[in-house]
PDB file of C-alpha atoms in Angstrom:
ATOM      1  CA  MET S   1       0.000   0.000   0.000  1.00 43.00           C
ATOM      2  CA  GLY S   2       1.022   3.671  -0.347  1.00 58.00           C
ATOM      3  CA  THR S   3       3.864   5.103   1.738  1.00 70.00           C
ATOM      4  CA  TRP S   4       4.573   8.829   1.923  1.00 72.00           C
ATOM      5  CA  GLY S   5       7.248   9.012   4.630  1.00 80.00           C
ATOM      6  CA  THR S   6       9.467   7.110   7.066  1.00 86.00           C
ATOM      7  CA  ALA S   7       7.378   7.774  10.202  1.00 88.00           C
ATOM      8  CA  ILE S   8       5.404   4.948  11.801  1.00 91.00           C
ATOM      9  CA  LYS S   9       2.026   6.248  10.596  1.00 87.00           C
ATOM     10  CA  SER S  10       3.173   7.552   7.189  1.00 84.00           C
ATOM     11  CA  ASN S  11       1.518   4.846   5.084  1.00 84.00           C
ATOM     12  CA  ASP S  12      -1.985   3.723   4.155  1.00 78.00           C
ATOM     13  CA  THR S  13      -1.943   0.583   6.315  1.00 84.00           C
ATOM     14  CA  SER S  14      -0.964   2.471   9.468  1.00 87.00           C
ATOM     15  CA  ALA S  15      -3.405   5.312   8.817  1.00 86.00           C
ATOM     16  CA  ASP S  16      -6.273   2.842   8.392  1.00 86.00           C
ATOM     17  CA  ILE S  17      -5.393   0.651  11.397  1.00 91.00           C
ATOM     18  CA  TYR S  18      -4.890   3.667  13.664  1.00 93.00           C
ATOM     19  CA  ALA S  19      -8.249   5.100  12.580  1.00 89.00           C
ATOM     20  CA  ASP S  20      -9.949   1.712  13.069  1.00 90.00           C
ATOM     21  CA  PHE S  21      -8.500   1.330  16.564  1.00 94.00           C
ATOM     22  CA  PHE S  22      -9.503   4.738  17.870  1.00 93.00           C
ATOM     23  CA  HIS S  23     -12.879   4.644  16.165  1.00 86.00           C
ATOM     24  CA  LEU S  24     -13.669   1.604  18.318  1.00 91.00           C
ATOM     25  CA  TYR S  25     -11.853   3.007  21.374  1.00 94.00           C
ATOM     26  CA  ASN S  26     -13.825   6.258  21.304  1.00 90.00           C
ATOM     27  CA  ASP S  27     -16.962   4.183  20.863  1.00 85.00           C
ATOM     28  CA  GLY S  28     -16.305   2.607  24.264  1.00 90.00           C
ATOM     29  CA  LYS S  29     -14.630  -0.670  23.306  1.00 94.00           C
ATOM     30  CA  GLU S  30     -11.793  -1.964  25.507  1.00 96.00           C
ATOM     31  CA  PRO S  31      -8.259  -2.024  23.996  1.00 97.00           C
ATOM     32  CA  THR S  32      -7.877  -5.794  24.386  1.00 96.00           C
ATOM     33  CA  GLU S  33     -11.167  -6.370  22.595  1.00 97.00           C
ATOM     34  CA  ILE S  34     -10.079  -4.016  19.801  1.00 97.00           C
ATOM     35  CA  LYS S  35      -6.684  -5.733  19.538  1.00 97.00           C
ATOM     36  CA  ASN S  36      -8.296  -9.148  19.125  1.00 96.00           C
ATOM     37  CA  LYS S  37     -10.695  -7.843  16.477  1.00 95.00           C
ATOM     38  CA  LEU S  38      -7.980  -6.157  14.420  1.00 95.00           C
ATOM     39  CA  ILE S  39      -5.747  -9.227  14.547  1.00 95.00           C
ATOM     40  CA  SER S  40      -8.678 -11.398  13.488  1.00 94.00           C
ATOM     41  CA  ASP S  41      -9.462  -9.003  10.616  1.00 89.00           C
ATOM     42  CA  ASN S  42      -5.794  -8.907   9.529  1.00 88.00           C
ATOM     43  CA  PRO S  43      -4.492 -12.492   9.810  1.00 85.00           C
ATOM     44  CA  ASN S  44      -1.531 -11.714   7.564  1.00 84.00           C
ATOM     45  CA  GLY S  45      -0.612  -8.455   9.238  1.00 87.00           C
ATOM     46  CA  THR S  46       2.345  -6.572   7.759  1.00 91.00           C
ATOM     47  CA  ASN S  47       5.100  -4.892   9.765  1.00 93.00           C
ATOM     48  CA  ASP S  48       3.184  -1.616   9.507  1.00 94.00           C
ATOM     49  CA  PHE S  49       0.117  -3.332  10.968  1.00 95.00           C
ATOM     50  CA  TRP S  50       2.037  -4.574  14.034  1.00 97.00           C
ATOM     51  CA  PHE S  51       3.827  -1.252  14.523  1.00 97.00           C
ATOM     52  CA  THR S  52       0.561   0.700  14.478  1.00 96.00           C
ATOM     53  CA  LEU S  53      -1.297  -1.766  16.694  1.00 97.00           C
ATOM     54  CA  ALA S  54       1.553  -1.605  19.207  1.00 97.00           C
ATOM     55  CA  LEU S  55       1.512   2.203  19.128  1.00 97.00           C
ATOM     56  CA  ALA S  56      -2.248   2.385  19.732  1.00 97.00           C
ATOM     57  CA  LEU S  57      -2.021  -0.134  22.573  1.00 97.00           C
ATOM     58  CA  TRP S  58       0.886   1.784  24.117  1.00 97.00           C
ATOM     59  CA  GLU S  59      -1.068   5.047  23.899  1.00 97.00           C
ATOM     60  CA  THR S  60      -3.943   3.396  25.791  1.00 97.00           C
ATOM     61  CA  LYS S  61      -1.540   1.768  28.342  1.00 97.00           C
ATOM     62  CA  SER S  62      -2.584  -1.678  27.123  1.00 96.00           C
ATOM     63  CA  LEU S  63       0.485  -2.953  25.265  1.00 97.00           C
ATOM     64  CA  PRO S  64       0.975  -6.669  26.125  1.00 96.00           C
ATOM     65  CA  ASN S  65       4.415  -8.272  26.226  1.00 96.00           C
ATOM     66  CA  ASP S  66       3.737 -10.571  23.264  1.00 96.00           C
ATOM     67  CA  ILE S  67       2.985  -7.638  20.919  1.00 97.00           C
ATOM     68  CA  LEU S  68       5.983  -5.686  22.232  1.00 97.00           C
ATOM     69  CA  GLU S  69       8.215  -8.713  21.677  1.00 97.00           C
ATOM     70  CA  LYS S  70       6.891  -9.191  18.137  1.00 97.00           C
ATOM     71  CA  VAL S  71       7.712  -5.580  17.282  1.00 97.00           C
ATOM     72  CA  ARG S  72      11.132  -5.870  18.945  1.00 97.00           C
ATOM     73  CA  VAL S  73      12.015  -8.887  16.797  1.00 97.00           C
ATOM     74  CA  ILE S  74      10.935  -7.068  13.601  1.00 96.00           C
ATOM     75  CA  ILE S  75      13.023  -4.013  14.461  1.00 97.00           C
ATOM     76  CA  GLU S  76      16.140  -5.707  15.842  1.00 96.00           C
ATOM     77  CA  SER S  77      16.288  -8.214  12.977  1.00 96.00           C
ATOM     78  CA  GLU S  78      15.978  -5.288  10.533  1.00 95.00           C
ATOM     79  CA  SER S  79      13.406  -7.287   8.571  1.00 94.00           C
ATOM     80  CA  ASP S  80      11.408  -4.103   7.970  1.00 94.00           C
ATOM     81  CA  LEU S  81      14.449  -2.413   6.450  1.00 94.00           C
ATOM     82  CA  LYS S  82      14.846  -5.415   4.149  1.00 93.00           C
ATOM     83  CA  VAL S  83      11.272  -4.862   2.921  1.00 91.00           C
ATOM     84  CA  TRP S  84      12.099  -1.225   2.191  1.00 91.00           C
ATOM     85  CA  LYS S  85      15.174  -2.305   0.223  1.00 91.00           C
ATOM     86  CA  GLU S  86      13.115  -4.785  -1.783  1.00 90.00           C
ATOM     87  CA  LEU S  87      10.731  -1.933  -2.641  1.00 85.00           C
ATOM     88  CA  ASP S  88      13.696   0.096  -3.954  1.00 86.00           C
ATOM     89  CA  ALA S  89      13.641   2.723  -1.214  1.00 87.00           C
ATOM     90  CA  SER S  90      16.572   5.142  -1.289  1.00 90.00           C
ATOM     91  CA  GLU S  91      19.528   4.625   1.053  1.00 93.00           C
ATOM     92  CA  SER S  92      18.670   7.960   2.671  1.00 93.00           C
ATOM     93  CA  ASP S  93      15.116   6.847   3.454  1.00 92.00           C
ATOM     94  CA  ILE S  94      16.303   3.480   4.773  1.00 94.00           C
ATOM     95  CA  LYS S  95      18.692   5.231   7.184  1.00 95.00           C
ATOM     96  CA  LYS S  96      15.905   7.566   8.310  1.00 94.00           C
ATOM     97  CA  ARG S  97      13.560   4.595   8.753  1.00 94.00           C
ATOM     98  CA  LYS S  98      16.129   2.835  10.970  1.00 95.00           C
ATOM     99  CA  VAL S  99      16.387   5.883  13.230  1.00 96.00           C
ATOM    100  CA  VAL S 100      12.583   6.075  13.417  1.00 95.00           C
ATOM    101  CA  LEU S 101      12.284   2.379  14.326  1.00 96.00           C
ATOM    102  CA  ASP S 102      15.021   2.493  16.975  1.00 96.00           C
ATOM    103  CA  LYS S 103      13.356   5.477  18.662  1.00 96.00           C
ATOM    104  CA  PHE S 104       9.962   3.803  18.319  1.00 96.00           C
ATOM    105  CA  LEU S 105      11.148   0.692  20.176  1.00 97.00           C
ATOM    106  CA  ILE S 106      12.575   2.828  22.985  1.00 97.00           C
ATOM    107  CA  LYS S 107       9.203   4.567  23.225  1.00 96.00           C
ATOM    108  CA  LEU S 108       7.290   1.288  23.428  1.00 97.00           C
ATOM    109  CA  GLU S 109       9.625   0.040  26.160  1.00 96.00           C
ATOM    110  CA  SER S 110       8.879   3.126  28.262  1.00 96.00           C
ATOM    111  CA  GLU S 111       5.771   3.518  30.390  1.00 91.00           C
ATOM    112  CA  LYS S 112       3.162   6.075  29.380  1.00 93.00           C
ATOM    113  CA  ALA S 113       1.995   8.260  32.259  1.00 92.00           C
ATOM    114  CA  LYS S 114      -1.703   7.823  31.549  1.00 95.00           C
ATOM    115  CA  PRO S 115      -3.861   6.326  28.812  1.00 95.00           C
ATOM    116  CA  LYS S 116      -5.059   8.450  25.929  1.00 95.00           C
ATOM    117  CA  ALA S 117      -8.453   9.895  26.805  1.00 94.00           C
ATOM    118  CA  ARG S 118     -11.480   8.751  24.865  1.00 93.00           C
ATOM    119  CA  LYS S 119     -12.921  11.511  22.721  1.00 86.00           C
ATOM    120  CA  ARG S 120     -16.514  12.519  23.119  1.00 77.00           C
ATOM    121  CA  ILE S 121     -17.837  12.449  19.605  1.00 65.00           C
ATOM    122  CA  SER S 122     -20.349  15.046  18.477  1.00 72.00           C
ATOM    123  CA  LYS S 123     -22.813  13.815  15.878  1.00 81.00           C
ATOM    124  CA  LYS S 124     -21.704  14.403  12.314  1.00 89.00           C
ATOM    125  CA  LYS S 125     -23.586  14.190   9.038  1.00 93.00           C
ATOM    126  CA  PRO S 126     -22.137  12.389   6.013  1.00 97.00           C
ATOM    127  CA  ILE S 127     -20.782  14.519   3.170  1.00 97.00           C
ATOM    128  CA  PHE S 128     -22.593  12.696   0.354  1.00 98.00           C
ATOM    129  CA  ASP S 129     -25.940  11.012  -0.198  1.00 97.00           C
ATOM    130  CA  LYS S 130     -26.096   7.309  -0.891  1.00 98.00           C
ATOM    131  CA  GLY S 131     -25.568   6.613  -4.584  1.00 98.00           C
ATOM    132  CA  SER S 132     -23.526   9.755  -5.294  1.00 98.00           C
ATOM    133  CA  CYS S 133     -21.042   9.379  -8.159  1.00 98.00           C
ATOM    134  CA  LEU S 134     -17.733  11.128  -7.530  1.00 98.00           C
ATOM    135  CA  THR S 135     -15.183  11.861 -10.216  1.00 98.00           C
ATOM    136  CA  PHE S 136     -11.575  13.018  -9.816  1.00 98.00           C
ATOM    137  CA  LYS S 137      -8.440  13.516 -11.884  1.00 97.00           C
ATOM    138  CA  LEU S 138      -5.774  10.804 -12.076  1.00 97.00           C
ATOM    139  CA  GLU S 139      -2.006  11.189 -12.474  1.00 96.00           C
ATOM    140  CA  ASN S 140      -2.299  10.180 -16.143  1.00 96.00           C
ATOM    141  CA  GLY S 141      -4.655  13.108 -16.802  1.00 97.00           C
ATOM    142  CA  ASN S 142      -7.749  10.921 -17.110  1.00 98.00           C
ATOM    143  CA  TYR S 143     -10.852  10.901 -14.940  1.00 98.00           C
ATOM    144  CA  GLY S 144     -11.437   8.284 -12.262  1.00 98.00           C
ATOM    145  CA  GLY S 145     -14.502   7.576 -10.168  1.00 98.00           C
ATOM    146  CA  GLY S 146     -15.873   6.416  -6.840  1.00 98.00           C
ATOM    147  CA  ILE S 147     -19.413   5.495  -5.777  1.00 98.00           C
ATOM    148  CA  VAL S 148     -21.008   6.218  -2.393  1.00 98.00           C
ATOM    149  CA  LEU S 149     -22.499   2.896  -1.296  1.00 98.00           C
ATOM    150  CA  ALA S 150     -23.872   4.171   2.014  1.00 97.00           C
ATOM    151  CA  SER S 151     -24.432   7.296   4.098  1.00 97.00           C
ATOM    152  CA  ASP S 152     -24.328   6.906   7.876  1.00 95.00           C
ATOM    153  CA  PHE S 153     -26.949   8.926   9.760  1.00 93.00           C
ATOM    154  CA  ASP S 154     -27.187   6.549  12.730  1.00 89.00           C
ATOM    155  CA  THR S 155     -23.832   6.279  14.523  1.00 86.00           C
ATOM    156  CA  GLY S 156     -23.122  10.006  14.811  1.00 85.00           C
ATOM    157  CA  PHE S 157     -19.824   9.671  12.929  1.00 87.00           C
ATOM    158  CA  GLY S 158     -21.286  10.612   9.546  1.00 93.00           C
ATOM    159  CA  TYR S 159     -19.408   8.039   7.516  1.00 95.00           C
ATOM    160  CA  ASN S 160     -19.679   7.587   3.764  1.00 97.00           C
ATOM    161  CA  LEU S 161     -18.914   4.118   2.424  1.00 97.00           C
ATOM    162  CA  ILE S 162     -17.128   4.620  -0.904  1.00 97.00           C
ATOM    163  CA  VAL S 163     -15.902   2.075  -3.411  1.00 97.00           C
ATOM    164  CA  THR S 164     -13.198   3.075  -5.882  1.00 97.00           C
ATOM    165  CA  THR S 165     -13.961   2.018  -9.457  1.00 97.00           C
ATOM    166  CA  ARG S 166     -11.865   1.197 -12.522  1.00 96.00           C
ATOM    167  CA  ILE S 167     -13.102   4.261 -14.409  1.00 97.00           C
ATOM    168  CA  ASN S 168     -10.103   5.668 -16.293  1.00 97.00           C
ATOM    169  CA  GLN S 169     -11.160   7.787 -19.264  1.00 97.00           C
ATOM    170  CA  THR S 170     -10.246  10.992 -21.032  1.00 97.00           C
ATOM    171  CA  SER S 171     -13.750  12.483 -20.810  1.00 97.00           C
ATOM    172  CA  LYS S 172     -15.560  13.274 -17.578  1.00 98.00           C
ATOM    173  CA  PRO S 173     -17.685  10.210 -16.680  1.00 98.00           C
ATOM    174  CA  THR S 174     -21.470  10.385 -16.730  1.00 98.00           C
ATOM    175  CA  VAL S 175     -24.007   8.653 -14.511  1.00 98.00           C
ATOM    176  CA  SER S 176     -24.334   6.068 -17.268  1.00 97.00           C
ATOM    177  CA  ASP S 177     -20.597   5.331 -17.034  1.00 98.00           C
ATOM    178  CA  PHE S 178     -20.918   4.702 -13.300  1.00 98.00           C
ATOM    179  CA  LYS S 179     -23.860   2.321 -13.777  1.00 97.00           C
ATOM    180  CA  LYS S 180     -21.805   0.004 -15.995  1.00 96.00           C
ATOM    181  CA  CYS S 181     -18.337   0.375 -14.423  1.00 97.00           C
ATOM    182  CA  ASN S 182     -16.167  -2.250 -12.726  1.00 96.00           C
ATOM    183  CA  VAL S 183     -14.847  -2.145  -9.176  1.00 96.00           C
ATOM    184  CA  LEU S 184     -11.129  -1.514  -8.647  1.00 94.00           C
ATOM    185  CA  VAL S 185      -9.456  -4.661  -7.293  1.00 92.00           C
ATOM    186  CA  VAL S 186      -6.031  -3.790  -5.901  1.00 90.00           C
ATOM    187  CA  SER S 187      -3.077  -6.166  -6.292  1.00 87.00           C
ATOM    188  CA  PHE S 188      -0.005  -3.907  -6.060  1.00 87.00           C
ATOM    189  CA  GLY S 189       2.273  -3.848  -3.011  1.00 78.00           C
ATOM    190  CA  ASN S 190       0.863  -5.737  -0.020  1.00 70.00           C
ATOM    191  CA  TRP S 191      -2.691  -5.870  -1.355  1.00 73.00           C
ATOM    192  CA  LYS S 192      -4.101  -9.382  -1.868  1.00 76.00           C
ATOM    193  CA  GLU S 193      -6.571  -8.716  -4.698  1.00 80.00           C
ATOM    194  CA  GLU S 194      -9.031  -6.762  -2.554  1.00 84.00           C
ATOM    195  CA  SER S 195     -11.587  -4.217  -3.673  1.00 90.00           C
ATOM    196  CA  LYS S 196     -10.952  -0.698  -2.321  1.00 90.00           C
ATOM    197  CA  VAL S 197     -13.982  -0.079  -0.110  1.00 94.00           C
ATOM    198  CA  THR S 198     -13.650   2.313   2.833  1.00 94.00           C
ATOM    199  CA  TRP S 199     -15.790   4.202   5.354  1.00 95.00           C
ATOM    200  CA  TYR S 200     -14.658   7.836   5.228  1.00 95.00           C
ATOM    201  CA  LEU S 201     -15.034  10.351   8.054  1.00 93.00           C
ATOM    202  CA  PRO S 202     -16.418  13.796   7.132  1.00 94.00           C
ATOM    203  CA  LYS S 203     -14.112  15.816   9.406  1.00 87.00           C
ATOM    204  CA  MET S 204     -11.254  16.590   7.005  1.00 87.00           C
ATOM    205  CA  TYR S 205     -13.193  16.617   3.740  1.00 93.00           C
ATOM    206  CA  LYS S 206     -14.144  20.279   3.282  1.00 92.00           C
ATOM    207  CA  LYS S 207     -10.768  21.652   4.389  1.00 89.00           C
ATOM    208  CA  ASP S 208      -8.374  19.215   2.717  1.00 90.00           C
ATOM    209  CA  PHE S 209     -10.128  17.212  -0.003  1.00 94.00           C
ATOM    210  CA  ALA S 210     -13.218  18.966  -1.376  1.00 95.00           C
ATOM    211  CA  GLU S 211     -11.345  20.374  -4.391  1.00 95.00           C
ATOM    212  CA  LEU S 212     -10.335  16.872  -5.505  1.00 96.00           C
ATOM    213  CA  PHE S 213     -13.851  15.576  -6.148  1.00 98.00           C
ATOM    214  CA  GLU S 214     -16.919  16.453  -8.195  1.00 98.00           C
ATOM    215  CA  ASN S 215     -20.339  14.906  -7.582  1.00 98.00           C
ATOM    216  CA  ILE S 216     -21.879  14.375 -11.021  1.00 97.00           C
ATOM    217  CA  GLY S 217     -25.142  12.695  -9.967  1.00 97.00           C
ATOM    218  CA  LYS S 218     -26.580   9.590  -8.308  1.00 97.00           C
ATOM    219  CA  ILE S 219     -27.327   5.975  -9.153  1.00 97.00           C
ATOM    220  CA  PRO S 220     -29.698   3.673  -7.213  1.00 97.00           C
ATOM    221  CA  ILE S 221     -28.086   1.485  -4.530  1.00 96.00           C
ATOM    222  CA  GLU S 222     -30.353  -1.421  -3.627  1.00 96.00           C
ATOM    223  CA  ARG S 223     -28.144  -2.940  -0.942  1.00 95.00           C
ATOM    224  CA  ASN S 224     -27.768  -1.573   2.607  1.00 95.00           C
ATOM    225  CA  TYR S 225     -24.451  -1.244   4.440  1.00 95.00           C
ATOM    226  CA  THR S 226     -23.821  -0.155   8.044  1.00 93.00           C
ATOM    227  CA  PRO S 227     -20.522   0.869   9.723  1.00 91.00           C
ATOM    228  CA  ASN S 228     -20.876  -1.702  12.491  1.00 82.00           C
ATOM    229  CA  GLY S 229     -22.316  -4.414  10.246  1.00 84.00           C
ATOM    230  CA  THR S 230     -20.765  -7.410   8.536  1.00 85.00           C
ATOM    231  CA  GLU S 231     -22.279  -6.825   5.099  1.00 88.00           C
ATOM    232  CA  ILE S 232     -18.920  -5.914   3.566  1.00 90.00           C
ATOM    233  CA  ARG S 233     -15.221  -5.915   4.462  1.00 86.00           C
ATOM    234  CA  ALA S 234     -14.153  -2.275   4.696  1.00 90.00           C
ATOM    235  CA  SER S 235     -11.658  -0.169   6.628  1.00 87.00           C
ATOM    236  CA  PHE S 236     -12.166   3.277   8.194  1.00 89.00           C
ATOM    237  CA  SER S 237     -10.245   6.396   7.207  1.00 89.00           C
ATOM    238  CA  GLY S 238     -10.184  10.170   7.346  1.00 88.00           C
ATOM    239  CA  GLY S 239      -7.911  10.483   4.325  1.00 91.00           C
ATOM    240  CA  TRP S 240     -10.093  10.875   1.260  1.00 94.00           C
ATOM    241  CA  GLN S 241      -7.018  10.727  -0.996  1.00 93.00           C
ATOM    242  CA  HIS S 242      -7.201   6.949  -0.454  1.00 92.00           C
ATOM    243  CA  ILE S 243     -10.051   6.901  -2.988  1.00 96.00           C
ATOM    244  CA  ILE S 244      -7.698   8.197  -5.661  1.00 96.00           C
ATOM    245  CA  GLU S 245      -4.188   6.941  -4.908  1.00 93.00           C
ATOM    246  CA  PRO S 246      -4.917   3.205  -5.291  1.00 93.00           C
ATOM    247  CA  VAL S 247      -6.051   3.843  -8.868  1.00 95.00           C
ATOM    248  CA  ASN S 248      -2.776   5.590  -9.722  1.00 94.00           C
ATOM    249  CA  GLN S 249      -0.716   2.827  -8.101  1.00 92.00           C
ATOM    250  CA  GLN S 250      -2.754  -0.011  -9.623  1.00 93.00           C
ATOM    251  CA  LEU S 251      -2.543   1.438 -13.138  1.00 94.00           C
ATOM    252  CA  LYS S 252       1.253   1.662 -12.835  1.00 93.00           C
ATOM    253  CA  TYR S 253       1.421  -1.910 -11.558  1.00 91.00           C
ATOM    254  CA  GLU S 254      -0.745  -3.216 -14.387  1.00 92.00           C
ATOM    255  CA  LYS S 255       1.581  -1.825 -17.057  1.00 91.00           C
ATOM    256  CA  THR S 256       3.928  -4.744 -16.372  1.00 89.00           C
ATOM    257  CA  ASN S 257       1.718  -7.246 -14.525  1.00 87.00           C
ATOM    258  CA  GLY S 258      -1.668  -7.008 -16.246  1.00 84.00           C
ATOM    259  CA  ILE S 259      -5.137  -6.924 -14.683  1.00 80.00           C
ATOM    260  CA  THR S 260      -5.453  -9.788 -12.219  1.00 73.00           C
ATOM    261  CA  LYS S 261      -9.129  -9.512 -11.293  1.00 80.00           C
ATOM    262  CA  SER S 262     -12.196  -7.346 -11.827  1.00 83.00           C
ATOM    263  CA  PHE S 263     -15.944  -7.446 -11.230  1.00 90.00           C
ATOM    264  CA  SER S 264     -19.014  -5.377 -12.027  1.00 95.00           C
ATOM    265  CA  ILE S 265     -20.312  -2.688  -9.684  1.00 96.00           C
ATOM    266  CA  ASP S 266     -23.645  -4.557  -9.795  1.00 95.00           C
ATOM    267  CA  LYS S 267     -22.213  -7.029  -7.285  1.00 94.00           C
ATOM    268  CA  LEU S 268     -22.071  -4.274  -4.648  1.00 95.00           C
ATOM    269  CA  ILE S 269     -25.167  -2.242  -5.521  1.00 94.00           C
ATOM    270  CA  LYS S 270     -27.769  -4.773  -6.668  1.00 92.00           C
ATOM    271  CA  ARG S 271     -29.855  -6.799  -4.232  1.00 84.00           C
ATOM    272  CA  LYS S 272     -29.556 -10.554  -4.749  1.00 66.00           C
ATOM    273  CA  LYS S 273     -32.510 -12.268  -6.397  1.00 50.00           C
ATOM    274  CA  TRP S 274     -34.332 -14.941  -4.421  1.00 38.00           C
ATOM    275  CA  TRP S 275     -32.702 -17.739  -6.418  1.00 38.00           C
ATOM    276  CA  GLN S 276     -29.244 -16.358  -5.617  1.00 42.00           C
ATOM    277  CA  LEU S 277     -29.771 -16.435  -1.866  1.00 37.00           C
ATOM    278  CA  LYS S 278     -28.164 -19.254   0.069  1.00 43.00           C
TER     279      LYS S 278
END
């Protein structure tokens, strides 16, 4: 997944896991319960996953010895630096990453004075209505697109569930284009052929991301999704650039590796017929 710096949280995996953890923490869940859920949801957790989980547990004074030891082994063996080398990171960045990791381990081995306070969350409204079709510009100059699968008016967080599509065209897409598009399935980096579906928080949208997107209309969404439900596998994030960046990265990857998987948006928006139900 995308990395934009050498800090512990400067990558998509860490940003998503950190947001997931504190979403549940601020909702009243206990750190141990959250830890078990995140590990269950990420059975093949990357180094960034374990680093971020350890950080969140440390911040809530709940870091167990087994997680600390796992992180210590990753850092002291320099296995994370080997991953960076394999991804062709510069020598300068690798040196900076080593300094970051060494300081991070020292931090985890120290005792935090008191746990991070839970935030009282004021009720927020979602940015977009269900079915909204969002278009944005890609690095190649073409237009991409995302579809709002759900708008959360119940939890108070105001999430929008958005799926990134494979739209990649020179002309601005129409509602008709969104109705017949395919879902983006991501296979670059550490992704394991997963669709890019995320619940986005409204907080940072107007200030940091509004200029990136244009709402060109709506399509009907027959299926219902809820933030606390099990209807779909999705992460939580405040960074709306995560709708766009996977398209840029996937298109670059496919130039040499080809498209590995794709499916119609109908799978996510159409209600199953009675004969399709198990």
